[in-house]
């Protein structure tokens, strides 16, 4: 009877150790997957930011070209544009 209780206690200790080990591994895996998602979002946001910056620059250049064309064709004067 004493031997069985000792064996049961040993099995419980081993089971608890295995549960803690599996829990630590699961926590590490979840953390790694969250890191991957965050890195992916970071890359996506950086790409989107570059794209928006390029789009804004293109709109500015297009507006400047239109203004210069209008000035060149005489449809607009510098004084009128400044006011």
mmCIF file with all atom_site columns, N, CA and C in Angstrom, residues 11-50:
data_model
loop_
_atom_site.group_PDB
_atom_site.id
_atom_site.type_symbol
_atom_site.label_atom_id
_atom_site.label_alt_id
_atom_site.label_comp_id
_atom_site.label_asym_id
_atom_site.label_entity_id
_atom_site.label_seq_id
_atom_site.pdbx_PDB_ins_code
_atom_site.Cartn_x
_atom_site.Cartn_y
_atom_site.Cartn_z
_atom_site.occupancy
_atom_site.B_iso_or_equiv
_atom_site.pdbx_formal_charge
_atom_site.auth_seq_id
_atom_site.auth_comp_id
_atom_site.auth_asym_id
_atom_site.auth_atom_id
_atom_site.pdbx_PDB_model_num
ATOM 1   N N  . UNK A 1 11 ? 4.126 9.572  -9.963  1.00 0.00 ? 11 UNK A N  1
ATOM 2   C CA . UNK A 1 11 ? 3.428 9.769  -11.235 1.00 0.00 ? 11 UNK A CA 1
ATOM 3   C C  . UNK A 1 11 ? 2.782 11.165 -11.295 1.00 0.00 ? 11 UNK A C  1
ATOM 4   N N  . UNK A 1 12 ? 2.238 11.621 -10.161 1.00 0.00 ? 12 UNK A N  1
ATOM 5   C CA . UNK A 1 12 ? 1.633 12.949 -10.117 1.00 0.00 ? 12 UNK A CA 1
ATOM 6   C C  . UNK A 1 12 ? 2.681 14.041 -10.333 1.00 0.00 ? 12 UNK A C  1
ATOM 7   N N  . UNK A 1 13 ? 3.847 13.864 -9.723  1.00 0.00 ? 13 UNK A N  1
ATOM 8   C CA . UNK A 1 13 ? 4.936 14.827 -9.905  1.00 0.00 ? 13 UNK A CA 1
ATOM 9   C C  . UNK A 1 13 ? 5.368 14.847 -11.362 1.00 0.00 ? 13 UNK A C  1
ATOM 10  N N  . UNK A 1 14 ? 5.490 13.688 -11.985 1.00 0.00 ? 14 UNK A N  1
ATOM 11  C CA . UNK A 1 14 ? 5.892 13.593 -13.388 1.00 0.00 ? 14 UNK A CA 1
ATOM 12  C C  . UNK A 1 14 ? 4.831 14.225 -14.296 1.00 0.00 ? 14 UNK A C  1
ATOM 13  N N  . UNK A 1 15 ? 3.560 13.963 -13.989 1.00 0.00 ? 15 UNK A N  1
ATOM 14  C CA . UNK A 1 15 ? 2.466 14.539 -14.766 1.00 0.00 ? 15 UNK A CA 1
ATOM 15  C C  . UNK A 1 15 ? 2.492 16.071 -14.667 1.00 0.00 ? 15 UNK A C  1
ATOM 16  N N  . UNK A 1 16 ? 2.664 16.598 -13.464 1.00 0.00 ? 16 UNK A N  1
ATOM 17  C CA . UNK A 1 16 ? 2.708 18.044 -13.269 1.00 0.00 ? 16 UNK A CA 1
ATOM 18  C C  . UNK A 1 16 ? 3.879 18.672 -14.024 1.00 0.00 ? 16 UNK A C  1
ATOM 19  N N  . UNK A 1 17 ? 5.031 17.991 -13.999 1.00 0.00 ? 17 UNK A N  1
ATOM 20  C CA . UNK A 1 17 ? 6.206 18.488 -14.718 1.00 0.00 ? 17 UNK A CA 1
ATOM 21  C C  . UNK A 1 17 ? 5.938 18.515 -16.223 1.00 0.00 ? 17 UNK A C  1
ATOM 22  N N  . UNK A 1 18 ? 5.293 17.452 -16.731 1.00 0.00 ? 18 UNK A N  1
ATOM 23  C CA . UNK A 1 18 ? 4.977 17.394 -18.156 1.00 0.00 ? 18 UNK A CA 1
ATOM 24  C C  . UNK A 1 18 ? 3.985 18.488 -18.553 1.00 0.00 ? 18 UNK A C  1
ATOM 25  N N  . UNK A 1 19 ? 3.022 18.749 -17.683 1.00 0.00 ? 19 UNK A N  1
ATOM 26  C CA . UNK A 1 19 ? 2.040 19.799 -17.961 1.00 0.00 ? 19 UNK A CA 1
ATOM 27  C C  . UNK A 1 19 ? 2.720 21.164 -17.995 1.00 0.00 ? 19 UNK A C  1
ATOM 28  N N  . UNK A 1 20 ? 3.600 21.427 -17.035 1.00 0.00 ? 20 UNK A N  1
ATOM 29  C CA . UNK A 1 20 ? 4.314 22.716 -17.015 1.00 0.00 ? 20 UNK A CA 1
ATOM 30  C C  . UNK A 1 20 ? 5.186 22.872 -18.259 1.00 0.00 ? 20 UNK A C  1
ATOM 31  N N  . UNK A 1 21 ? 5.857 21.807 -18.642 1.00 0.00 ? 21 UNK A N  1
ATOM 32  C CA . UNK A 1 21 ? 6.720 21.843 -19.827 1.00 0.00 ? 21 UNK A CA 1
ATOM 33  C C  . UNK A 1 21 ? 5.880 22.136 -21.082 1.00 0.00 ? 21 UNK A C  1
ATOM 34  N N  . UNK A 1 22 ? 4.760 21.431 -21.232 1.00 0.00 ? 22 UNK A N  1
ATOM 35  C CA . UNK A 1 22 ? 3.896 21.636 -22.395 1.00 0.00 ? 22 UNK A CA 1
ATOM 36  C C  . UNK A 1 22 ? 3.325 23.056 -22.397 1.00 0.00 ? 22 UNK A C  1
ATOM 37  N N  . UNK A 1 23 ? 2.996 23.558 -21.215 1.00 0.00 ? 23 UNK A N  1
ATOM 38  C CA . UNK A 1 23 ? 2.461 24.914 -21.106 1.00 0.00 ? 23 UNK A CA 1
ATOM 39  C C  . UNK A 1 23 ? 3.504 25.945 -21.525 1.00 0.00 ? 23 UNK A C  1
ATOM 40  N N  . UNK A 1 24 ? 4.750 25.764 -21.094 1.00 0.00 ? 24 UNK A N  1
ATOM 41  C CA . UNK A 1 24 ? 5.818 26.698 -21.477 1.00 0.00 ? 24 UNK A CA 1
ATOM 42  C C  . UNK A 1 24 ? 6.044 26.663 -22.985 1.00 0.00 ? 24 UNK A C  1
ATOM 43  N N  . UNK A 1 25 ? 6.028 25.475 -23.559 1.00 0.00 ? 25 UNK A N  1
ATOM 44  C CA . UNK A 1 25 ? 6.228 25.340 -25.010 1.00 0.00 ? 25 UNK A CA 1
ATOM 45  C C  . UNK A 1 25 ? 5.088 26.028 -25.753 1.00 0.00 ? 25 UNK A C  1
ATOM 46  N N  . UNK A 1 26 ? 3.861 25.832 -25.286 1.00 0.00 ? 26 UNK A N  1
ATOM 47  C CA . UNK A 1 26 ? 2.705 26.458 -25.934 1.00 0.00 ? 26 UNK A CA 1
ATOM 48  C C  . UNK A 1 26 ? 2.797 27.979 -25.840 1.00 0.00 ? 26 UNK A C  1
ATOM 49  N N  . UNK A 1 27 ? 3.194 28.497 -24.689 1.00 0.00 ? 27 UNK A N  1
ATOM 50  C CA . UNK A 1 27 ? 3.346 29.951 -24.531 1.00 0.00 ? 27 UNK A CA 1
ATOM 51  C C  . UNK A 1 27 ? 4.400 30.495 -25.484 1.00 0.00 ? 27 UNK A C  1
ATOM 52  N N  . UNK A 1 28 ? 5.512 29.793 -25.626 1.00 0.00 ? 28 UNK A N  1
ATOM 53  C CA . UNK A 1 28 ? 6.558 30.235 -26.551 1.00 0.00 ? 28 UNK A CA 1
ATOM 54  C C  . UNK A 1 28 ? 6.063 30.221 -27.989 1.00 0.00 ? 28 UNK A C  1
ATOM 55  N N  . UNK A 1 29 ? 5.323 29.161 -28.357 1.00 0.00 ? 29 UNK A N  1
ATOM 56  C CA . UNK A 1 29 ? 4.794 29.081 -29.722 1.00 0.00 ? 29 UNK A CA 1
ATOM 57  C C  . UNK A 1 29 ? 3.821 30.208 -30.017 1.00 0.00 ? 29 UNK A C  1
ATOM 58  N N  . UNK A 1 30 ? 2.946 30.496 -29.070 1.00 0.00 ? 30 UNK A N  1
ATOM 59  C CA . UNK A 1 30 ? 1.982 31.579 -29.259 1.00 0.00 ? 30 UNK A CA 1
ATOM 60  C C  . UNK A 1 30 ? 2.709 32.919 -29.379 1.00 0.00 ? 30 UNK A C  1
ATOM 61  N N  . UNK A 1 31 ? 3.695 33.140 -28.535 1.00 0.00 ? 31 UNK A N  1
ATOM 62  C CA . UNK A 1 31 ? 4.461 34.390 -28.593 1.00 0.00 ? 31 UNK A CA 1
ATOM 63  C C  . UNK A 1 31 ? 5.176 34.525 -29.940 1.00 0.00 ? 31 UNK A C  1
ATOM 64  N N  . UNK A 1 32 ? 5.722 33.431 -30.440 1.00 0.00 ? 32 UNK A N  1
ATOM 65  C CA . UNK A 1 32 ? 6.419 33.461 -31.728 1.00 0.00 ? 32 UNK A CA 1
ATOM 66  C C  . UNK A 1 32 ? 5.441 33.792 -32.861 1.00 0.00 ? 32 UNK A C  1
ATOM 67  N N  . UNK A 1 33 ? 4.261 33.211 -32.809 1.00 0.00 ? 33 UNK A N  1
ATOM 68  C CA . UNK A 1 33 ? 3.270 33.486 -33.849 1.00 0.00 ? 33 UNK A CA 1
ATOM 69  C C  . UNK A 1 33 ? 2.794 34.937 -33.781 1.00 0.00 ? 33 UNK A C  1
ATOM 70  N N  . UNK A 1 34 ? 2.610 35.474 -32.577 1.00 0.00 ? 34 UNK A N  1
ATOM 71  C CA . UNK A 1 34 ? 2.246 36.881 -32.447 1.00 0.00 ? 34 UNK A CA 1
ATOM 72  C C  . UNK A 1 34 ? 3.346 37.775 -33.004 1.00 0.00 ? 34 UNK A C  1
ATOM 73  N N  . UNK A 1 35 ? 4.602 37.423 -32.731 1.00 0.00 ? 35 UNK A N  1
ATOM 74  C CA . UNK A 1 35 ? 5.712 38.204 -33.280 1.00 0.00 ? 35 UNK A CA 1
ATOM 75  C C  . UNK A 1 35 ? 5.672 38.199 -34.801 1.00 0.00 ? 35 UNK A C  1
ATOM 76  N N  . UNK A 1 36 ? 5.393 37.031 -35.401 1.00 0.00 ? 36 UNK A N  1
ATOM 77  C CA . UNK A 1 36 ? 5.321 36.941 -36.857 1.00 0.00 ? 36 UNK A CA 1
ATOM 78  C C  . UNK A 1 36 ? 4.221 37.845 -37.407 1.00 0.00 ? 36 UNK A C  1
ATOM 79  N N  . UNK A 1 37 ? 3.063 37.825 -36.756 1.00 0.00 ? 37 UNK A N  1
ATOM 80  C CA . UNK A 1 37 ? 1.949 38.660 -37.201 1.00 0.00 ? 37 UNK A CA 1
ATOM 81  C C  . UNK A 1 37 ? 2.315 40.136 -37.087 1.00 0.00 ? 37 UNK A C  1
ATOM 82  N N  . UNK A 1 38 ? 2.919 40.522 -35.962 1.00 0.00 ? 38 UNK A N  1
ATOM 83  C CA . UNK A 1 38 ? 3.298 41.920 -35.764 1.00 0.00 ? 38 UNK A CA 1
ATOM 84  C C  . UNK A 1 38 ? 4.337 42.373 -36.790 1.00 0.00 ? 38 UNK A C  1
ATOM 85  N N  . UNK A 1 39 ? 5.303 41.519 -37.081 1.00 0.00 ? 39 UNK A N  1
ATOM 86  C CA . UNK A 1 39 ? 6.310 41.854 -38.092 1.00 0.00 ? 39 UNK A CA 1
ATOM 87  C C  . UNK A 1 39 ? 5.661 42.007 -39.463 1.00 0.00 ? 39 UNK A C  1
ATOM 88  N N  . UNK A 1 40 ? 4.718 41.133 -39.772 1.00 0.00 ? 40 UNK A N  1
ATOM 89  C CA . UNK A 1 40 ? 4.010 41.214 -41.045 1.00 0.00 ? 40 UNK A CA 1
ATOM 90  C C  . UNK A 1 40 ? 3.235 42.523 -41.144 1.00 0.00 ? 40 UNK A C  1
ATOM 91  N N  . UNK A 1 41 ? 2.542 42.893 -40.057 1.00 0.00 ? 41 UNK A N  1
ATOM 92  C CA . UNK A 1 41 ? 1.804 44.156 -40.047 1.00 0.00 ? 41 UNK A CA 1
ATOM 93  C C  . UNK A 1 41 ? 2.745 45.342 -40.169 1.00 0.00 ? 41 UNK A C  1
ATOM 94  N N  . UNK A 1 42 ? 3.876 45.259 -39.490 1.00 0.00 ? 42 UNK A N  1
ATOM 95  C CA . UNK A 1 42 ? 4.856 46.346 -39.546 1.00 0.00 ? 42 UNK A CA 1
ATOM 96  C C  . UNK A 1 42 ? 5.346 46.537 -40.984 1.00 0.00 ? 42 UNK A C  1
ATOM 97  N N  . UNK A 1 43 ? 5.667 45.433 -41.659 1.00 0.00 ? 43 UNK A N  1
ATOM 98  C CA . UNK A 1 43 ? 6.120 45.507 -43.049 1.00 0.00 ? 43 UNK A CA 1
ATOM 99  C C  . UNK A 1 43 ? 5.023 46.062 -43.954 1.00 0.00 ? 43 UNK A C  1
ATOM 100 N N  . UNK A 1 44 ? 3.796 45.615 -43.711 1.00 0.00 ? 44 UNK A N  1
ATOM 101 C CA . UNK A 1 44 ? 2.667 46.072 -44.517 1.00 0.00 ? 44 UNK A CA 1
ATOM 102 C C  . UNK A 1 44 ? 2.441 47.567 -44.328 1.00 0.00 ? 44 UNK A C  1
ATOM 103 N N  . UNK A 1 45 ? 2.494 48.042 -43.090 1.00 0.00 ? 45 UNK A N  1
ATOM 104 C CA . UNK A 1 45 ? 2.295 49.461 -42.813 1.00 0.00 ? 45 UNK A CA 1
ATOM 105 C C  . UNK A 1 45 ? 3.416 50.297 -43.418 1.00 0.00 ? 45 UNK A C  1
ATOM 106 N N  . UNK A 1 46 ? 4.632 49.810 -43.347 1.00 0.00 ? 46 UNK A N  1
ATOM 107 C CA . UNK A 1 46 ? 5.759 50.553 -43.936 1.00 0.00 ? 46 UNK A CA 1
ATOM 108 C C  . UNK A 1 46 ? 5.584 50.658 -45.449 1.00 0.00 ? 46 UNK A C  1
ATOM 109 N N  . UNK A 1 47 ? 5.156 49.564 -46.065 1.00 0.00 ? 47 UNK A N  1
ATOM 110 C CA . UNK A 1 47 ? 4.927 49.567 -47.507 1.00 0.00 ? 47 UNK A CA 1
ATOM 111 C C  . UNK A 1 47 ? 3.795 50.523 -47.870 1.00 0.00 ? 47 UNK A C  1
ATOM 112 N N  . UNK A 1 48 ? 2.722 50.484 -47.083 1.00 0.00 ? 48 UNK A N  1
ATOM 113 C CA . UNK A 1 48 ? 1.582 51.373 -47.337 1.00 0.00 ? 48 UNK A CA 1
ATOM 114 C C  . UNK A 1 48 ? 2.001 52.840 -47.175 1.00 0.00 ? 48 UNK A C  1
ATOM 115 N N  . UNK A 1 49 ? 2.836 53.120 -46.174 1.00 0.00 ? 49 UNK A N  1
ATOM 116 C CA . UNK A 1 49 ? 3.296 54.484 -45.938 1.00 0.00 ? 49 UNK A CA 1
ATOM 117 C C  . UNK A 1 49 ? 4.118 54.983 -47.133 1.00 0.00 ? 49 UNK A C  1
ATOM 118 N N  . UNK A 1 50 ? 4.997 54.136 -47.658 1.00 0.00 ? 50 UNK A N  1
ATOM 119 C CA . UNK A 1 50 ? 5.795 54.510 -48.828 1.00 0.00 ? 50 UNK A CA 1
ATOM 120 C C  . UNK A 1 50 ? 4.886 54.757 -50.028 1.00 0.00 ? 50 UNK A C  1
#
